[in-house]
Amino acid sequence: MAKVSIFVGSMYGNAENLANDSAEFLNKSGHEASVIEPASIVDVTQAENILFISSTTGSGDIPDNLLPLFLQMQSEFPMLTGKKVAVIALGDSSYGDTYCGAGKQIDALIEELNATRAQPRLDIDACEYFEPWEPAEPWLQALAKNL
Ligand SMILES: Cc1cc2nc3c(=O)[nH]c(=O)nc-3n(C[C@H](O)[C@H](O)[C@H](O)COP(=O)(O)O)c2cc1C
């Protein structure tokens, strides 16, 4: 059993729903997952394992509800050494170069913070999947084994 803190960035609820469904799935898989919202830097430093689930807004930007935490992580730079961290990015490939920009920014930051990647990032394209759960489920199944 592993404890997983889920941090979510969402404008219109897609990533939010996926975060809640992911917590339920991980709990059914025998882990102890919860969506932390609003989250502060202390939630990050105290987390055992972390799952970021974020959509992209604007032009490759991080949603307003996750941005303060992201900026705080950038400025305070809490090392994530020894923590297993994974990222699910929601986006839309019709946005071109900024596709999944928020998830990519988070992914780059956790790399700099020396996190152990539990899984390669999952990018979910709204053009391809109407329902993000479809690609997320097998990815979460693999994550549940890696925790
Ligand atoms: C105003 C707006 C801007 C967006 N900008 C981007 C973008 O730059 N890159 C991208 O991949 N997706 C972009 N998207 C697509 C969303 O990330 C995608 O629809 C996602 O599923 C929304 O999830 P949410 O409801 O959790 O915010 C944008 C969507 C909207 C409405």
PDB file of C-alpha atoms and ligand atoms in Angstrom:
ATOM      1  CA  MET A   1       0.000   0.000   0.000  1.00  0.00           C
ATOM      2  CA  ALA A   2       1.323   3.420  -0.971  1.00  0.00           C
ATOM      3  CA  LYS A   3       0.044   6.871  -0.091  1.00  0.00           C
ATOM      4  CA  VAL A   4      -0.587   9.042  -3.134  1.00  0.00           C
ATOM      5  CA  SER A   5      -1.320  12.771  -3.069  1.00  0.00           C
ATOM      6  CA  ILE A   6      -3.085  13.947  -6.203  1.00  0.00           C
ATOM      7  CA  PHE A   7      -2.702  17.586  -7.237  1.00  0.00           C
ATOM      8  CA  VAL A   8      -5.060  18.814  -9.921  1.00  0.00           C
ATOM      9  CA  GLY A   9      -5.192  21.683 -12.373  1.00  0.00           C
ATOM     10  CA  SER A  10      -8.538  22.122 -14.087  1.00  0.00           C
ATOM     11  CA  MET A  11     -10.524  24.945 -15.677  1.00  0.00           C
ATOM     12  CA  TYR A  12     -13.816  23.301 -16.630  1.00  0.00           C
ATOM     13  CA  GLY A  13     -13.797  20.057 -14.673  1.00  0.00           C
ATOM     14  CA  ASN A  14     -12.325  17.415 -17.000  1.00  0.00           C
ATOM     15  CA  ALA A  15      -9.068  17.036 -15.094  1.00  0.00           C
ATOM     16  CA  GLU A  16     -10.945  17.408 -11.810  1.00  0.00           C
ATOM     17  CA  ASN A  17     -13.239  14.481 -12.661  1.00  0.00           C
ATOM     18  CA  LEU A  18     -10.295  12.417 -13.812  1.00  0.00           C
ATOM     19  CA  ALA A  19      -8.470  13.164 -10.551  1.00  0.00           C
ATOM     20  CA  ASN A  20     -11.441  11.966  -8.488  1.00  0.00           C
ATOM     21  CA  ASP A  21     -11.844   8.831 -10.623  1.00  0.00           C
ATOM     22  CA  SER A  22      -8.087   8.170 -10.376  1.00  0.00           C
ATOM     23  CA  ALA A  23      -8.175   8.445  -6.577  1.00  0.00           C
ATOM     24  CA  GLU A  24     -11.066   5.981  -6.454  1.00  0.00           C
ATOM     25  CA  PHE A  25      -9.264   3.602  -8.805  1.00  0.00           C
ATOM     26  CA  LEU A  26      -5.994   3.707  -6.837  1.00  0.00           C
ATOM     27  CA  ASN A  27      -7.877   3.179  -3.576  1.00  0.00           C
ATOM     28  CA  LYS A  28      -9.623   0.133  -5.040  1.00  0.00           C
ATOM     29  CA  SER A  29      -6.169  -1.108  -6.100  1.00  0.00           C
ATOM     30  CA  GLY A  30      -5.128  -1.132  -2.458  1.00  0.00           C
ATOM     31  CA  HIS A  31      -3.429   2.249  -2.208  1.00  0.00           C
ATOM     32  CA  GLU A  32      -4.373   5.298  -0.195  1.00  0.00           C
ATOM     33  CA  ALA A  33      -4.943   8.136  -2.651  1.00  0.00           C
ATOM     34  CA  SER A  34      -6.584  11.498  -2.144  1.00  0.00           C
ATOM     35  CA  VAL A  35      -7.061  14.662  -4.140  1.00  0.00           C
ATOM     36  CA  ILE A  36      -5.502  17.560  -2.217  1.00  0.00           C
ATOM     37  CA  GLU A  37      -7.220  20.835  -2.982  1.00  0.00           C
ATOM     38  CA  PRO A  38      -6.300  23.554  -2.421  1.00  0.00           C
ATOM     39  CA  ALA A  39      -2.716  22.397  -2.086  1.00  0.00           C
ATOM     40  CA  SER A  40       0.258  24.145  -0.544  1.00  0.00           C
ATOM     41  CA  ILE A  41       3.956  23.490  -0.702  1.00  0.00           C
ATOM     42  CA  VAL A  42       3.741  21.616   2.624  1.00  0.00           C
ATOM     43  CA  ASP A  43       1.393  19.115   0.969  1.00  0.00           C
ATOM     44  CA  VAL A  44       4.101  18.521  -1.611  1.00  0.00           C
ATOM     45  CA  THR A  45       6.958  18.133   0.865  1.00  0.00           C
ATOM     46  CA  GLN A  46       4.904  15.832   3.097  1.00  0.00           C
ATOM     47  CA  ALA A  47       3.590  13.653   0.250  1.00  0.00           C
ATOM     48  CA  GLU A  48       4.970  10.137  -0.109  1.00  0.00           C
ATOM     49  CA  ASN A  49       4.037   9.776  -3.776  1.00  0.00           C
ATOM     50  CA  ILE A  50       2.546  12.380  -6.070  1.00  0.00           C
ATOM     51  CA  LEU A  51       0.265  12.332  -9.078  1.00  0.00           C
ATOM     52  CA  PHE A  52      -0.234  15.605 -10.966  1.00  0.00           C
ATOM     53  CA  ILE A  53      -3.268  15.733 -13.241  1.00  0.00           C
ATOM     54  CA  SER A  54      -3.550  18.954 -15.203  1.00  0.00           C
ATOM     55  CA  SER A  55      -5.300  20.313 -18.230  1.00  0.00           C
ATOM     56  CA  THR A  56      -3.781  23.141 -20.259  1.00  0.00           C
ATOM     57  CA  THR A  57      -5.374  26.536 -20.634  1.00  0.00           C
ATOM     58  CA  GLY A  58      -4.623  29.780 -22.477  1.00  0.00           C
ATOM     59  CA  SER A  59      -1.620  29.109 -24.629  1.00  0.00           C
ATOM     60  CA  GLY A  60       0.181  26.202 -22.960  1.00  0.00           C
ATOM     61  CA  ASP A  61      -0.629  27.578 -19.499  1.00  0.00           C
ATOM     62  CA  ILE A  62      -1.284  25.987 -16.130  1.00  0.00           C
ATOM     63  CA  PRO A  63      -4.889  26.342 -14.847  1.00  0.00           C
ATOM     64  CA  ASP A  64      -5.499  29.024 -12.204  1.00  0.00           C
ATOM     65  CA  ASN A  65      -6.212  26.552  -9.399  1.00  0.00           C
ATOM     66  CA  LEU A  66      -2.802  24.853  -9.763  1.00  0.00           C
ATOM     67  CA  LEU A  67      -0.705  27.862 -10.780  1.00  0.00           C
ATOM     68  CA  PRO A  68       0.035  29.191  -7.244  1.00  0.00           C
ATOM     69  CA  LEU A  69       1.411  25.795  -6.179  1.00  0.00           C
ATOM     70  CA  PHE A  70       3.455  25.478  -9.359  1.00  0.00           C
ATOM     71  CA  LEU A  71       4.966  28.956  -8.923  1.00  0.00           C
ATOM     72  CA  GLN A  72       5.716  28.226  -5.269  1.00  0.00           C
ATOM     73  CA  MET A  73       7.458  25.000  -6.263  1.00  0.00           C
ATOM     74  CA  GLN A  74       9.479  26.913  -8.849  1.00  0.00           C
ATOM     75  CA  SER A  75      10.569  29.556  -6.366  1.00  0.00           C
ATOM     76  CA  GLU A  76      11.064  27.435  -3.226  1.00  0.00           C
ATOM     77  CA  PHE A  77      12.440  24.455  -5.111  1.00  0.00           C
ATOM     78  CA  PRO A  78      11.529  21.646  -2.670  1.00  0.00           C
ATOM     79  CA  MET A  79      13.628  18.655  -3.723  1.00  0.00           C
ATOM     80  CA  LEU A  80      11.489  15.582  -4.441  1.00  0.00           C
ATOM     81  CA  THR A  81      14.329  13.099  -4.097  1.00  0.00           C
ATOM     82  CA  GLY A  82      13.001   9.655  -3.170  1.00  0.00           C
ATOM     83  CA  LYS A  83       9.374  10.486  -4.033  1.00  0.00           C
ATOM     84  CA  LYS A  84       7.661   8.680  -6.870  1.00  0.00           C
ATOM     85  CA  VAL A  85       5.950  11.248  -9.051  1.00  0.00           C
ATOM     86  CA  ALA A  86       3.822  10.922 -12.189  1.00  0.00           C
ATOM     87  CA  VAL A  87       1.972  13.340 -14.461  1.00  0.00           C
ATOM     88  CA  ILE A  88      -1.202  13.092 -16.522  1.00  0.00           C
ATOM     89  CA  ALA A  89      -1.570  15.962 -18.991  1.00  0.00           C
ATOM     90  CA  LEU A  90      -4.907  16.811 -20.593  1.00  0.00           C
ATOM     91  CA  GLY A  91      -4.837  18.871 -23.742  1.00  0.00           C
ATOM     92  CA  ASP A  92      -6.005  19.248 -27.271  1.00  0.00           C
ATOM     93  CA  SER A  93      -3.638  18.658 -30.187  1.00  0.00           C
ATOM     94  CA  SER A  94      -5.463  21.238 -32.299  1.00  0.00           C
ATOM     95  CA  TYR A  95      -3.595  23.836 -30.191  1.00  0.00           C
ATOM     96  CA  GLY A  96      -0.391  22.773 -31.966  1.00  0.00           C
ATOM     97  CA  ASP A  97       2.859  23.735 -30.235  1.00  0.00           C
ATOM     98  CA  THR A  98       1.186  24.357 -26.883  1.00  0.00           C
ATOM     99  CA  TYR A  99      -0.344  20.852 -26.810  1.00  0.00           C
ATOM    100  CA  CYS A 100      -0.341  19.623 -23.191  1.00  0.00           C
ATOM    101  CA  GLY A 101       1.896  22.586 -22.323  1.00  0.00           C
ATOM    102  CA  ALA A 102       0.904  22.614 -18.637  1.00  0.00           C
ATOM    103  CA  GLY A 103       1.685  18.928 -18.119  1.00  0.00           C
ATOM    104  CA  LYS A 104       4.981  19.368 -19.922  1.00  0.00           C
ATOM    105  CA  GLN A 105       5.935  22.300 -17.657  1.00  0.00           C
ATOM    106  CA  ILE A 106       5.087  20.234 -14.561  1.00  0.00           C
ATOM    107  CA  ASP A 107       7.027  17.295 -15.931  1.00  0.00           C
ATOM    108  CA  ALA A 108      10.104  19.460 -16.539  1.00  0.00           C
ATOM    109  CA  LEU A 109       9.899  20.906 -13.022  1.00  0.00           C
ATOM    110  CA  ILE A 110       9.660  17.530 -11.267  1.00  0.00           C
ATOM    111  CA  GLU A 111      12.671  16.424 -13.277  1.00  0.00           C
ATOM    112  CA  GLU A 112      14.637  19.436 -11.989  1.00  0.00           C
ATOM    113  CA  LEU A 113      13.450  18.611  -8.454  1.00  0.00           C
ATOM    114  CA  ASN A 114      14.971  15.148  -8.804  1.00  0.00           C
ATOM    115  CA  ALA A 115      11.734  13.178  -8.430  1.00  0.00           C
ATOM    116  CA  THR A 116      11.721   9.485  -9.244  1.00  0.00           C
ATOM    117  CA  ARG A 117       9.372   9.063 -12.170  1.00  0.00           C
ATOM    118  CA  ALA A 118       6.792   6.394 -11.344  1.00  0.00           C
ATOM    119  CA  GLN A 119       5.596   6.286 -14.960  1.00  0.00           C
ATOM    120  CA  PRO A 120       6.295   8.213 -18.169  1.00  0.00           C
ATOM    121  CA  ARG A 121       3.873  11.148 -18.560  1.00  0.00           C
ATOM    122  CA  LEU A 122       0.484  10.363 -20.079  1.00  0.00           C
ATOM    123  CA  ASP A 123      -0.778  12.970 -22.570  1.00  0.00           C
ATOM    124  CA  ILE A 124      -4.503  12.771 -23.262  1.00  0.00           C
ATOM    125  CA  ASP A 125      -5.693  14.448 -26.444  1.00  0.00           C
ATOM    126  CA  ALA A 126      -9.270  15.748 -26.329  1.00  0.00           C
ATOM    127  CA  CYS A 127      -9.332  15.411 -30.137  1.00  0.00           C
ATOM    128  CA  GLU A 128      -8.776  11.686 -29.808  1.00  0.00           C
ATOM    129  CA  TYR A 129     -10.650  10.853 -26.609  1.00  0.00           C
ATOM    130  CA  PHE A 130     -13.977  12.301 -25.629  1.00  0.00           C
ATOM    131  CA  GLU A 131     -13.645  10.460 -22.321  1.00  0.00           C
ATOM    132  CA  PRO A 132     -10.178  10.752 -20.703  1.00  0.00           C
ATOM    133  CA  TRP A 133     -10.793   7.671 -18.600  1.00  0.00           C
ATOM    134  CA  GLU A 134     -10.259   5.409 -21.615  1.00  0.00           C
ATOM    135  CA  PRO A 135      -6.473   6.015 -21.913  1.00  0.00           C
ATOM    136  CA  ALA A 136      -6.104   6.775 -18.192  1.00  0.00           C
ATOM    137  CA  GLU A 137      -7.317   3.410 -16.889  1.00  0.00           C
ATOM    138  CA  PRO A 138      -4.547   1.184 -18.328  1.00  0.00           C
ATOM    139  CA  TRP A 139      -1.960   3.827 -17.402  1.00  0.00           C
ATOM    140  CA  LEU A 140      -3.245   3.927 -13.805  1.00  0.00           C
ATOM    141  CA  GLN A 141      -3.247   0.140 -13.688  1.00  0.00           C
ATOM    142  CA  ALA A 142       0.473   0.209 -14.501  1.00  0.00           C
ATOM    143  CA  LEU A 143       1.048   3.041 -12.017  1.00  0.00           C
ATOM    144  CA  ALA A 144      -0.680   1.071  -9.252  1.00  0.00           C
ATOM    145  CA  LYS A 145       1.873  -1.720  -9.788  1.00  0.00           C
ATOM    146  CA  ASN A 146       4.837   0.685  -9.803  1.00  0.00           C
ATOM    147  CA  LEU A 147       4.004   2.398  -6.523  1.00  0.00           C
TER     148      LEU A 147
HETATM  149  C1  LIG B   1      -9.506  28.590 -23.504  1.00  0.00           C
HETATM  150  C2  LIG B   1      -8.846  27.255 -23.701  1.00  0.00           C
HETATM  151  C3  LIG B   1      -7.493  27.207 -23.966  1.00  0.00           C
HETATM  152  C4  LIG B   1      -6.844  25.955 -24.161  1.00  0.00           C
HETATM  153  N1  LIG B   1      -5.495  25.920 -24.452  1.00  0.00           N
HETATM  154  C5  LIG B   1      -4.891  24.730 -24.671  1.00  0.00           C
HETATM  155  C6  LIG B   1      -3.511  24.673 -25.014  1.00  0.00           C
HETATM  156  O1  LIG B   1      -2.812  25.672 -25.124  1.00  0.00           O
HETATM  157  N2  LIG B   1      -2.959  23.438 -25.211  1.00  0.00           N
HETATM  158  C7  LIG B   1      -3.680  22.292 -25.108  1.00  0.00           C
HETATM  159  O2  LIG B   1      -3.128  21.206 -25.303  1.00  0.00           O
HETATM  160  N3  LIG B   1      -5.005  22.325 -24.779  1.00  0.00           N
HETATM  161  C8  LIG B   1      -5.620  23.498 -24.562  1.00  0.00           C
HETATM  162  N4  LIG B   1      -6.958  23.532 -24.239  1.00  0.00           N
HETATM  163  C9  LIG B   1      -7.702  22.255 -24.162  1.00  0.00           C
HETATM  164  C10 LIG B   1      -7.944  21.782 -22.735  1.00  0.00           C
HETATM  165  O3  LIG B   1      -6.709  21.577 -22.031  1.00  0.00           O
HETATM  166  C11 LIG B   1      -8.729  20.464 -22.769  1.00  0.00           C
HETATM  167  O4  LIG B   1      -9.985  20.710 -23.372  1.00  0.00           O
HETATM  168  C12 LIG B   1      -8.933  19.859 -21.408  1.00  0.00           C
HETATM  169  O5  LIG B   1      -9.594  18.607 -21.538  1.00  0.00           O
HETATM  170  C13 LIG B   1      -9.749  20.754 -20.477  1.00  0.00           C
HETATM  171  O6  LIG B   1      -9.771  20.179 -19.181  1.00  0.00           O
HETATM  172  P1  LIG B   1     -10.366  20.973 -17.908  1.00  0.00           P
HETATM  173  O7  LIG B   1     -11.859  20.958 -18.051  1.00  0.00           O
HETATM  174  O8  LIG B   1      -9.930  20.173 -16.730  1.00  0.00           O
HETATM  175  O9  LIG B   1      -9.788  22.336 -17.898  1.00  0.00           O
HETATM  176  C14 LIG B   1      -7.604  24.761 -24.060  1.00  0.00           C
HETATM  177  C15 LIG B   1      -8.977  24.824 -23.781  1.00  0.00           C
HETATM  178  C16 LIG B   1      -9.601  26.051 -23.613  1.00  0.00           C
HETATM  179  C17 LIG B   1     -11.097  26.089 -23.360  1.00  0.00           C
END
